[in-house]
Amino acid sequence: MTSIQIRIADSAGFCWGVERALRLARDAAAGAEGPIHTLGPLIHNPAVIAQLSEQGIDVLEELGDKATGTAIIRSHGVPNDVLQGLMARDLTLVDATCSFVKAAQEKAARLREEGYLVVILGEPTHPEVLGIRSYAGPDSLVVEGPSDLPSRLPKRKVGVVVQTTQSHERLIALVTDLLPRVRELRIHNTICNATERRQAAALAMADTVDLVVVVGGRNSGNTTRLAEICSAVQPRTYHVESADEVDPAWLEGVHMVGVTAGASTPPEQIQAVVARLKEYAE
Ligand code: SF4
């Protein structure tokens, strides 16, 4: 196996919001007196969560009544009632909710106030979507595509907001379906620009290589979306969490490998995968 080249996507790995959340968490841990918790994993990357645990930052799915110390809200945000409950407690609160997520929450709340039926394009059980839905109201709909819409929509004006890590293709498919079915449709494209840049760079790269390796947590929605986007143009696309998952057999007959990574993937994980690919390519 000779002369395999490796190309890393122009935009890959940690985004601004994740870097900020990690900085806030580490700063809080450095100055904290008492226990320090994140509500759910700070980011969807098991290796990073293990490092934070070594720094004394524990993951709690729910803060029990007796929890003390510092609570960190992750970049995905939390439902409004959870936020209000946290603010009412005797805890030090560090809010690392990404500003793009806050914007999606605010758009959902505004649509609700203005009488729109809010349709959220996103993964129904994803924490970010649960948070946005708390602002959109209990009658809001969460869909992953047009097939999740009810066959008969209520006779109301409809507003769309989008989980920040969704793809344009999914948004276009939803809007195309909705447009002929409602009298008024308002669309807030709340896909964040870090996601847009990573998806565009991954797509451009996937088109020029024989094999794509996407690096990041399997529980990371934006990493999974990158893998979907790359698979659509390059069927030889593999999603790995670590360099150990790279299989030398993938390189058979390959001249150019493309590597990309989700917004929650640290640079050292990308470099480890690249190093392993180089090792196998020699
Ligand atoms: S992917 Fe986008 S919304 Fe999510 S943390 Fe990063 S910048 Fe914020």
Tab-separated table of C-alpha atoms and ligand atoms in Angstrom:
chain	number	residue	atom	x	y	z
A	1	MET	CA	0.000	0.000	0.000
A	2	THR	CA	1.790	3.178	-1.113
A	3	SER	CA	1.337	6.894	-1.634
A	4	ILE	CA	-1.878	7.346	0.285
A	5	GLN	CA	-2.560	11.001	0.925
A	6	ILE	CA	-4.546	12.299	3.853
A	7	ARG	CA	-6.671	15.420	3.642
A	8	ILE	CA	-8.289	17.050	6.663
A	9	ALA	CA	-11.471	19.036	6.037
A	10	ASP	CA	-10.960	22.818	6.078
A	11	SER	CA	-13.286	23.115	9.060
A	12	ALA	CA	-13.321	20.251	11.541
A	13	GLY	CA	-13.349	19.619	15.282
A	14	PHE	CA	-14.041	21.881	18.241
A	15	CYS	CA	-16.385	24.797	17.644
A	16	TRP	CA	-16.513	28.084	19.482
A	17	GLY	CA	-19.423	27.006	21.702
A	18	VAL	CA	-17.746	23.808	22.847
A	19	GLU	CA	-14.432	25.553	23.536
A	20	ARG	CA	-16.283	28.142	25.621
A	21	ALA	CA	-18.167	25.447	27.580
A	22	LEU	CA	-14.908	23.621	28.350
A	23	ARG	CA	-13.170	26.843	29.374
A	24	LEU	CA	-16.034	27.800	31.686
A	25	ALA	CA	-16.083	24.305	33.230
A	26	ARG	CA	-12.325	24.180	33.812
A	27	ASP	CA	-12.274	27.702	35.245
A	28	ALA	CA	-15.140	26.778	37.549
A	29	ALA	CA	-13.340	23.610	38.666
A	30	ALA	CA	-10.156	25.573	39.376
A	31	GLY	CA	-11.941	28.042	41.644
A	32	ALA	CA	-14.722	25.880	43.053
A	33	GLU	CA	-15.253	25.164	46.686
A	34	GLY	CA	-17.330	22.016	47.015
A	35	PRO	CA	-18.558	19.592	44.357
A	36	ILE	CA	-18.923	20.584	40.736
A	37	HIS	CA	-21.402	18.944	38.399
A	38	THR	CA	-22.544	19.206	34.817
A	39	LEU	CA	-26.195	18.533	34.030
A	40	GLY	CA	-25.674	15.686	31.590
A	41	PRO	CA	-22.343	15.263	29.771
A	42	LEU	CA	-20.806	18.679	29.011
A	43	ILE	CA	-20.180	17.643	25.400
A	44	HIS	CA	-20.919	14.437	23.494
A	45	ASN	CA	-17.413	13.029	23.566
A	46	PRO	CA	-16.695	10.181	26.025
A	47	ALA	CA	-12.901	10.773	26.113
A	48	VAL	CA	-13.301	14.455	27.023
A	49	ILE	CA	-15.880	13.587	29.694
A	50	ALA	CA	-13.381	11.138	31.233
A	51	GLN	CA	-10.737	13.928	31.345
A	52	LEU	CA	-13.197	16.296	33.042
A	53	SER	CA	-13.999	13.619	35.600
A	54	GLU	CA	-10.291	13.457	36.483
A	55	GLN	CA	-10.483	17.216	37.112
A	56	GLY	CA	-13.322	16.635	39.576
A	57	ILE	CA	-16.201	17.554	37.260
A	58	ASP	CA	-18.938	14.939	37.620
A	59	VAL	CA	-21.835	14.289	35.300
A	60	LEU	CA	-25.291	14.180	36.884
A	61	GLU	CA	-28.376	13.491	34.784
A	62	GLU	CA	-30.444	15.292	37.423
A	63	LEU	CA	-29.447	17.370	40.396
A	64	GLY	CA	-30.975	15.741	43.461
A	65	ASP	CA	-32.492	17.918	46.181
A	66	LYS	CA	-29.327	17.670	48.254
A	67	ALA	CA	-26.841	18.658	45.538
A	68	THR	CA	-24.546	21.500	46.576
A	69	GLY	CA	-21.628	23.372	45.066
A	70	THR	CA	-21.481	24.347	41.399
A	71	ALA	CA	-23.810	23.301	38.571
A	72	ILE	CA	-22.780	23.786	34.949
A	73	ILE	CA	-25.375	24.041	32.197
A	74	ARG	CA	-23.869	22.574	29.039
A	75	SER	CA	-23.798	24.137	25.586
A	76	HIS	CA	-27.059	22.339	24.592
A	77	GLY	CA	-28.947	24.327	27.246
A	78	VAL	CA	-31.763	23.070	29.479
A	79	PRO	CA	-35.574	23.377	29.498
A	80	ASN	CA	-36.866	26.650	30.917
A	81	ASP	CA	-38.405	25.062	34.033
A	82	VAL	CA	-35.076	23.395	34.836
A	83	LEU	CA	-33.275	26.735	34.439
A	84	GLN	CA	-35.773	28.499	36.716
A	85	GLY	CA	-35.437	25.701	39.305
A	86	LEU	CA	-31.636	25.954	39.263
A	87	MET	CA	-31.708	29.726	39.651
A	88	ALA	CA	-33.937	29.400	42.710
A	89	ARG	CA	-31.489	27.094	44.490
A	90	ASP	CA	-28.488	27.784	46.638
A	91	LEU	CA	-26.006	26.723	43.967
A	92	THR	CA	-23.294	28.471	42.002
A	93	LEU	CA	-24.631	28.353	38.447
A	94	VAL	CA	-22.360	28.412	35.385
A	95	ASP	CA	-24.436	28.783	32.223
A	96	ALA	CA	-22.451	27.465	29.254
A	97	THR	CA	-25.478	27.400	26.934
A	98	CYS	CA	-24.206	28.308	23.467
A	99	SER	CA	-25.503	31.616	22.127
A	100	PHE	CA	-26.770	29.835	18.975
A	101	VAL	CA	-28.879	27.532	21.163
A	102	LYS	CA	-30.168	30.504	23.161
A	103	ALA	CA	-31.136	32.171	19.877
A	104	ALA	CA	-33.139	29.079	18.841
A	105	GLN	CA	-34.875	29.060	22.252
A	106	GLU	CA	-35.728	32.750	21.919
A	107	LYS	CA	-37.075	32.349	18.366
A	108	ALA	CA	-39.270	29.462	19.529
A	109	ALA	CA	-40.612	31.537	22.445
A	110	ARG	CA	-41.352	34.492	20.151
A	111	LEU	CA	-43.210	32.308	17.631
A	112	ARG	CA	-45.295	30.840	20.438
A	113	GLU	CA	-46.133	34.307	21.791
A	114	GLU	CA	-47.224	35.372	18.311
A	115	GLY	CA	-49.614	32.428	17.995
A	116	TYR	CA	-47.670	30.177	15.656
A	117	LEU	CA	-47.737	26.395	15.856
A	118	VAL	CA	-44.010	25.791	16.345
A	119	VAL	CA	-42.434	22.954	14.364
A	120	ILE	CA	-38.950	22.033	15.566
A	121	LEU	CA	-36.725	20.184	13.125
A	122	GLY	CA	-34.516	18.004	15.305
A	123	GLU	CA	-33.972	14.782	17.212
A	124	PRO	CA	-36.960	14.399	19.584
A	125	THR	CA	-34.942	13.171	22.579
A	126	HIS	CA	-31.863	15.368	22.120
A	127	PRO	CA	-31.306	17.654	25.150
A	128	GLU	CA	-31.036	20.745	22.968
A	129	VAL	CA	-34.390	19.960	21.337
A	130	LEU	CA	-36.033	19.292	24.722
A	131	GLY	CA	-34.799	22.714	25.801
A	132	ILE	CA	-36.088	24.479	22.670
A	133	ARG	CA	-39.443	22.693	23.006
A	134	SER	CA	-39.923	24.052	26.518
A	135	TYR	CA	-39.973	27.518	24.941
A	136	ALA	CA	-42.044	26.458	21.924
A	137	GLY	CA	-44.922	25.205	24.088
A	138	PRO	CA	-46.562	21.827	24.722
A	139	ASP	CA	-48.476	21.873	21.424
A	140	SER	CA	-45.266	22.236	19.390
A	141	LEU	CA	-44.199	19.427	17.072
A	142	VAL	CA	-40.736	17.881	16.876
A	143	VAL	CA	-39.972	16.240	13.548
A	144	GLU	CA	-36.914	14.757	11.893
A	145	GLY	CA	-38.396	15.230	8.439
A	146	PRO	CA	-41.658	15.622	6.524
A	147	SER	CA	-42.722	12.019	7.203
A	148	ASP	CA	-43.051	12.859	10.917
A	149	LEU	CA	-45.612	15.604	10.236
A	150	PRO	CA	-49.263	14.719	10.874
A	151	SER	CA	-51.273	14.082	7.693
A	152	ARG	CA	-53.615	16.945	8.688
A	153	LEU	CA	-52.074	20.031	10.192
A	154	PRO	CA	-54.135	22.285	12.474
A	155	LYS	CA	-55.486	25.378	10.674
A	156	ARG	CA	-52.853	27.692	12.145
A	157	LYS	CA	-49.907	29.714	11.020
A	158	VAL	CA	-46.747	27.624	11.339
A	159	GLY	CA	-43.260	28.650	12.462
A	160	VAL	CA	-40.150	26.523	12.057
A	161	VAL	CA	-37.039	26.513	14.223
A	162	VAL	CA	-34.158	24.119	13.783
A	163	GLN	CA	-31.837	22.214	16.108
A	164	THR	CA	-28.519	24.012	15.643
A	165	THR	CA	-26.747	20.949	14.247
A	166	GLN	CA	-29.273	19.883	11.609
A	167	SER	CA	-28.439	19.965	7.894
A	168	HIS	CA	-29.749	22.349	5.243
A	169	GLU	CA	-30.962	19.370	3.212
A	170	ARG	CA	-33.302	18.322	6.007
A	171	LEU	CA	-34.552	21.875	6.472
A	172	ILE	CA	-35.222	22.247	2.740
A	173	ALA	CA	-37.116	18.929	2.688
A	174	LEU	CA	-39.304	20.006	5.613
A	175	VAL	CA	-40.044	23.463	4.240
A	176	THR	CA	-40.807	22.060	0.780
A	177	ASP	CA	-43.414	19.780	2.325
A	178	LEU	CA	-44.922	22.417	4.606
A	179	LEU	CA	-45.190	25.300	2.155
A	180	PRO	CA	-48.174	24.060	0.118
A	181	ARG	CA	-49.969	22.889	3.264
A	182	VAL	CA	-50.211	26.068	5.349
A	183	ARG	CA	-51.388	29.626	4.725
A	184	GLU	CA	-48.553	31.264	6.627
A	185	LEU	CA	-45.110	29.788	7.138
A	186	ARG	CA	-42.305	31.499	9.012
A	187	ILE	CA	-38.864	29.912	9.006
A	188	HIS	CA	-36.015	30.623	11.382
A	189	ASN	CA	-32.907	28.897	10.118
A	190	THR	CA	-31.208	28.400	13.480
A	191	ILE	CA	-28.552	25.996	12.194
A	192	CYS	CA	-25.348	27.444	13.674
A	193	ASN	CA	-22.559	28.701	11.460
A	194	ALA	CA	-20.033	26.261	12.976
A	195	THR	CA	-22.279	23.416	11.823
A	196	GLU	CA	-22.766	24.992	8.397
A	197	ARG	CA	-19.003	25.403	7.918
A	198	ARG	CA	-18.205	21.843	9.034
A	199	GLN	CA	-20.909	20.346	6.828
A	200	ALA	CA	-19.878	22.377	3.773
A	201	ALA	CA	-16.189	21.506	4.272
A	202	ALA	CA	-16.991	17.806	4.813
A	203	LEU	CA	-19.101	17.687	1.662
A	204	ALA	CA	-16.442	19.416	-0.445
A	205	MET	CA	-13.787	17.046	0.884
A	206	ALA	CA	-15.846	13.836	0.581
A	207	ASP	CA	-16.313	14.505	-3.100
A	208	THR	CA	-12.555	14.414	-3.735
A	209	VAL	CA	-11.404	11.365	-1.732
A	210	ASP	CA	-11.733	7.559	-1.894
A	211	LEU	CA	-12.441	7.080	1.794
A	212	VAL	CA	-13.765	9.316	4.589
A	213	VAL	CA	-13.132	8.898	8.302
A	214	VAL	CA	-15.402	10.957	10.564
A	215	VAL	CA	-14.085	11.342	14.114
A	216	GLY	CA	-16.294	11.977	17.131
A	217	GLY	CA	-18.669	10.583	19.724
A	218	ARG	CA	-21.406	8.303	18.444
A	219	ASN	CA	-23.774	10.190	20.751
A	220	SER	CA	-22.824	13.450	19.016
A	221	GLY	CA	-25.631	14.552	16.693
A	222	ASN	CA	-23.463	16.893	14.638
A	223	THR	CA	-20.772	14.223	14.128
A	224	THR	CA	-23.409	11.715	13.038
A	225	ARG	CA	-24.779	14.283	10.598
A	226	LEU	CA	-21.292	14.765	9.103
A	227	ALA	CA	-21.101	11.002	8.580
A	228	GLU	CA	-24.523	11.036	6.859
A	229	ILE	CA	-23.514	13.918	4.586
A	230	CYS	CA	-20.220	12.272	3.614
A	231	SER	CA	-21.857	8.849	3.095
A	232	ALA	CA	-24.236	10.378	0.569
A	233	VAL	CA	-21.326	11.236	-1.757
A	234	GLN	CA	-18.709	8.717	-0.596
A	235	PRO	CA	-20.163	5.344	0.481
A	236	ARG	CA	-16.777	4.388	1.964
A	237	THR	CA	-17.379	6.594	5.013
A	238	TYR	CA	-16.618	5.368	8.537
A	239	HIS	CA	-17.514	7.030	11.847
A	240	VAL	CA	-14.969	6.327	14.621
A	241	GLU	CA	-14.670	7.512	18.196
A	242	SER	CA	-10.955	6.779	18.467
A	243	ALA	CA	-7.889	5.817	16.437
A	244	ASP	CA	-8.193	2.228	17.710
A	245	GLU	CA	-11.292	1.750	15.561
A	246	VAL	CA	-9.445	2.472	12.301
A	247	ASP	CA	-9.239	-0.750	10.303
A	248	PRO	CA	-6.244	-1.113	7.925
A	249	ALA	CA	-8.467	-3.062	5.527
A	250	TRP	CA	-10.370	0.175	4.784
A	251	LEU	CA	-7.257	1.490	2.989
A	252	GLU	CA	-7.246	-1.225	0.343
A	253	GLY	CA	-7.165	0.442	-3.097
A	254	VAL	CA	-7.347	3.921	-1.582
A	255	HIS	CA	-5.235	6.865	-2.799
A	256	MET	CA	-6.745	9.731	-0.862
A	257	VAL	CA	-8.321	9.637	2.610
A	258	GLY	CA	-10.412	12.502	3.952
A	259	VAL	CA	-10.763	13.154	7.666
A	260	THR	CA	-13.366	15.311	9.331
A	261	ALA	CA	-14.662	15.663	12.879
A	262	GLY	CA	-17.664	16.964	14.764
A	263	ALA	CA	-17.780	20.125	16.840
A	264	SER	CA	-17.218	18.146	20.047
A	265	THR	CA	-14.059	16.361	18.851
A	266	PRO	CA	-10.785	17.665	20.348
A	267	PRO	CA	-7.755	18.236	18.086
A	268	GLU	CA	-5.749	15.436	19.716
A	269	GLN	CA	-8.386	12.857	18.705
A	270	ILE	CA	-8.234	14.047	15.103
A	271	GLN	CA	-4.425	13.925	15.148
A	272	ALA	CA	-4.452	10.419	16.660
A	273	VAL	CA	-6.665	9.158	13.828
A	274	VAL	CA	-4.467	10.856	11.223
A	275	ALA	CA	-1.359	9.310	12.804
A	276	ARG	CA	-2.957	5.852	12.735
A	277	LEU	CA	-3.971	6.254	9.092
A	278	LYS	CA	-0.385	7.297	8.226
A	279	GLU	CA	0.972	4.287	10.090
A	280	TYR	CA	-1.302	1.909	8.147
A	281	ALA	CA	-0.560	3.685	4.874
A	282	GLU	CA	3.171	3.042	5.140
B	1	SF4	S1	-22.185	23.241	17.346
B	1	SF4	FE1	-22.946	25.338	17.093
B	1	SF4	S2	-24.634	25.490	18.560
B	1	SF4	FE2	-23.430	23.703	19.155
B	1	SF4	S3	-21.967	24.483	20.654
B	1	SF4	FE3	-20.962	24.590	18.656
B	1	SF4	S4	-21.321	26.693	17.925
B	1	SF4	FE4	-22.799	26.274	19.576
